[in-house]
Structure formats: structure tokens, C-alpha cells
XYZ file of N, CA and C in Angstrom:
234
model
N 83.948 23.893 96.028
C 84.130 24.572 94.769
C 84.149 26.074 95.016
N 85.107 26.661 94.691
C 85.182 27.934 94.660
C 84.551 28.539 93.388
N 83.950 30.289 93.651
C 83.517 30.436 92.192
C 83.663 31.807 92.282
N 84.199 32.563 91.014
C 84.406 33.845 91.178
C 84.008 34.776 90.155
N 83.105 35.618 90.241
C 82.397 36.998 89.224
C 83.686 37.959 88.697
N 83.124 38.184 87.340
C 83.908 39.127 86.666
C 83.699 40.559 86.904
N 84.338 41.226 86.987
C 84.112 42.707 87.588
C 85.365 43.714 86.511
N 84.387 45.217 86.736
C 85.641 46.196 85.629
C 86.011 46.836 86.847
N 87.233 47.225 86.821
C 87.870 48.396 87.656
C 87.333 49.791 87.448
N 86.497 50.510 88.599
C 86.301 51.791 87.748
C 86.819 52.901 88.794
N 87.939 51.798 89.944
C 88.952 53.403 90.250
C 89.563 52.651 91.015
N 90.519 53.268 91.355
C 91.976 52.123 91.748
C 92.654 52.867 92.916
N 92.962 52.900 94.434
C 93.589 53.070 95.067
C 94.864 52.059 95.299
N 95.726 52.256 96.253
C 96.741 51.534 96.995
C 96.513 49.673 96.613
N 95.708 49.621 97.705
C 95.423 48.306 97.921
C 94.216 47.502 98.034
N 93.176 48.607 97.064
C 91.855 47.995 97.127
C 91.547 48.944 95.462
N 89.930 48.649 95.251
C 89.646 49.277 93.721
C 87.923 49.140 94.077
N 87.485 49.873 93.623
C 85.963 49.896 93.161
C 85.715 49.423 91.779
N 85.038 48.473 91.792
C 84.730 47.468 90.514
C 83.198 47.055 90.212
N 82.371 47.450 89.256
C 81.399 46.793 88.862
C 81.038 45.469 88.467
N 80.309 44.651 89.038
C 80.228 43.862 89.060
C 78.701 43.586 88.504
N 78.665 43.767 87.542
C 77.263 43.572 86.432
C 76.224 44.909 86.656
N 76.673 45.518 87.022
C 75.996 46.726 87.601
C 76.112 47.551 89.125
N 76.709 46.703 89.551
C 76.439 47.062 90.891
C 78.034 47.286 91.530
N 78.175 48.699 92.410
C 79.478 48.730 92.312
C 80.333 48.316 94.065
N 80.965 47.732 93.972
C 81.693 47.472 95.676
C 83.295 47.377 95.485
N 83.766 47.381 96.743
C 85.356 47.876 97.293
C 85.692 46.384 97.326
N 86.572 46.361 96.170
C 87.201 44.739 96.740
C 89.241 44.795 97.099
N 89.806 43.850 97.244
C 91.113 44.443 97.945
C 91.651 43.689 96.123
N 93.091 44.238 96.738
C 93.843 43.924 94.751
C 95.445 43.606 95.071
N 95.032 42.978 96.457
C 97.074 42.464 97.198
C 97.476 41.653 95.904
N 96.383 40.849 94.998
C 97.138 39.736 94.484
C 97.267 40.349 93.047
N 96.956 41.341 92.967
C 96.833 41.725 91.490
C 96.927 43.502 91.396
N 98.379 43.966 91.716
C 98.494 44.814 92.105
C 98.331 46.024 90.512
N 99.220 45.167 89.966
C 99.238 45.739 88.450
C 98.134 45.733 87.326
N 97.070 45.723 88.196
C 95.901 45.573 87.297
C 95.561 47.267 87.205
N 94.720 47.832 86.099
C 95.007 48.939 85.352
C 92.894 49.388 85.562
N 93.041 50.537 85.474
C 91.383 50.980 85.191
C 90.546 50.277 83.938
N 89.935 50.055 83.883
C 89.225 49.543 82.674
C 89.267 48.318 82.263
N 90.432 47.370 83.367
C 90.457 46.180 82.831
C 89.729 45.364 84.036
N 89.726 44.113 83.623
C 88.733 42.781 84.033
C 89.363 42.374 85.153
N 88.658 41.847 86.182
C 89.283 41.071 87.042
C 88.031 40.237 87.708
N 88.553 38.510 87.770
C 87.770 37.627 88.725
C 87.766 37.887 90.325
N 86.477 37.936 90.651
C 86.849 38.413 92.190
C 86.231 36.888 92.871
N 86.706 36.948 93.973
C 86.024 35.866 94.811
C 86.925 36.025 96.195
N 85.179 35.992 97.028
C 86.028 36.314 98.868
C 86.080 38.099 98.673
N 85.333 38.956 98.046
C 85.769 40.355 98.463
C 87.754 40.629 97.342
N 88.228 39.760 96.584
C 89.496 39.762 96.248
C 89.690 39.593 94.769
N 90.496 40.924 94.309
C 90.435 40.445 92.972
C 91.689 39.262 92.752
N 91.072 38.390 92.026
C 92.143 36.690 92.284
C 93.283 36.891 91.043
N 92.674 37.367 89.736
C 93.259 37.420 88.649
C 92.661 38.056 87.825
N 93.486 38.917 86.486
C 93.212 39.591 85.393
C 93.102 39.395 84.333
N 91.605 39.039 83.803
C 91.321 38.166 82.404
C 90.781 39.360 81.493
N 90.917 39.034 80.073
C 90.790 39.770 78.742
C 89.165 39.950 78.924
N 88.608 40.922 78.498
C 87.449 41.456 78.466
C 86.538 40.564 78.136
N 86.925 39.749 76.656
C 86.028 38.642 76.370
C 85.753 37.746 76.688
N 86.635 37.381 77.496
C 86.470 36.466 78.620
C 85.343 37.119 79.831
N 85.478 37.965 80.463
C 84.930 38.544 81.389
C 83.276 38.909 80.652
N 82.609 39.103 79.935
C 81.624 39.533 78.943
C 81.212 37.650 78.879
N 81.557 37.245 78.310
C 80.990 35.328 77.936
C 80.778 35.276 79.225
N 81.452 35.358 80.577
C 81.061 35.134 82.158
C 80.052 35.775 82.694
N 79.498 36.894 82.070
C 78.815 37.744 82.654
C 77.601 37.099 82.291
N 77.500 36.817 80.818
C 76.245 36.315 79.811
C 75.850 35.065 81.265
N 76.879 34.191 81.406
C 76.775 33.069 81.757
C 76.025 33.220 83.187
N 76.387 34.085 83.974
C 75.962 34.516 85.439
C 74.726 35.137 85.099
N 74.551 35.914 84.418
C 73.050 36.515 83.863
C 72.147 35.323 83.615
N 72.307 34.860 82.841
C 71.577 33.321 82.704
C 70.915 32.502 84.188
N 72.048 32.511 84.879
C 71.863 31.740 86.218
C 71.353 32.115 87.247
N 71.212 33.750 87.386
C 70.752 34.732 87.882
C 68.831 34.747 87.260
N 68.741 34.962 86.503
C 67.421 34.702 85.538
C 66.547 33.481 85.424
N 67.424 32.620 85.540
C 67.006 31.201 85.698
C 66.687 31.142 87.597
N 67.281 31.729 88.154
C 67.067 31.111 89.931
C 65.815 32.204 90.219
N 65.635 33.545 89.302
C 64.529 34.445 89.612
C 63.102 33.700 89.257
N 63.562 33.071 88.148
C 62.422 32.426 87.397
C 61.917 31.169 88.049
N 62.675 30.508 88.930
C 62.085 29.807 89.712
C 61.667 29.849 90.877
N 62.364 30.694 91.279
C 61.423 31.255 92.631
C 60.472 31.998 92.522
N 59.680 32.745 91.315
C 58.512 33.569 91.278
C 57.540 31.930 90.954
N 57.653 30.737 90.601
C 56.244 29.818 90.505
C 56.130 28.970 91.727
């Protein structure tokens, strides 16, 4: 199963972009999604942005990873 985090573009070179990814910011590459724009959404997975989904989409994913993230903290502190 592949699985891939929602991330914002918050600067865009050639062939790679710096993207937040719930807070936290890293260099992912953008070969497959060249026409993707500052400010918009993209699924990353593997270091790669895969595809460019609508914000609300990307926001419901985030909730969802926050959850799962919170839930795996919460079980490893008992």
C-alpha cells in the first residue's frame, strides 16, 4: 500500500518546490506535476509531489493524519 501526505507549495523552483507538510517544511521534486502553482496542494509520496488536489481535500487529509499521528503518540506514552 502506498500512502501519500498533503503538503502546500511555499516556493517553487525548476524541478523541485519547498512544501509544508503540516508544519514542517522539506524539498520534494515536482517532474510529475510541473504546473503546479504556489499556494496550491499537492500529495507527496517517495520525496515526489504525485498529484494536485483542491485545498479541501488536502485540509480533511491533514485532520485525518493529525488524528493518526495523536493516536500513535498516545499510545506509546502508556
Amino acid at each position: 500500500m502506498c500512502v501519500g501526505v498533503p503538503a502546500k507549495v511555499v516556493k517553487k523552483m525548476e524541478y523541485s518546490a519547498v512544501v509544508d507538510v503540516m508544519g514542517s517544511e522539506t524539498t520534494i521534486g515536482i517532474i510529475f506535476v510541473p504546473e503546479v502553482n504556489l499556494g496550491e496542494y499537492v500529495i507527496v509520496h517517495a520525496g515526489q509531489a504525485m498529484s494536485i488536489v483542491n485545498e479541501e481535500y488536502a485540509r480533511q487529509s491533514m485532520v485525518e493524519w493529525r488524528k493518526l499521528i495523536n493516536a500513535r503518540n498516545s499510545a506509546s506514552v502508556q
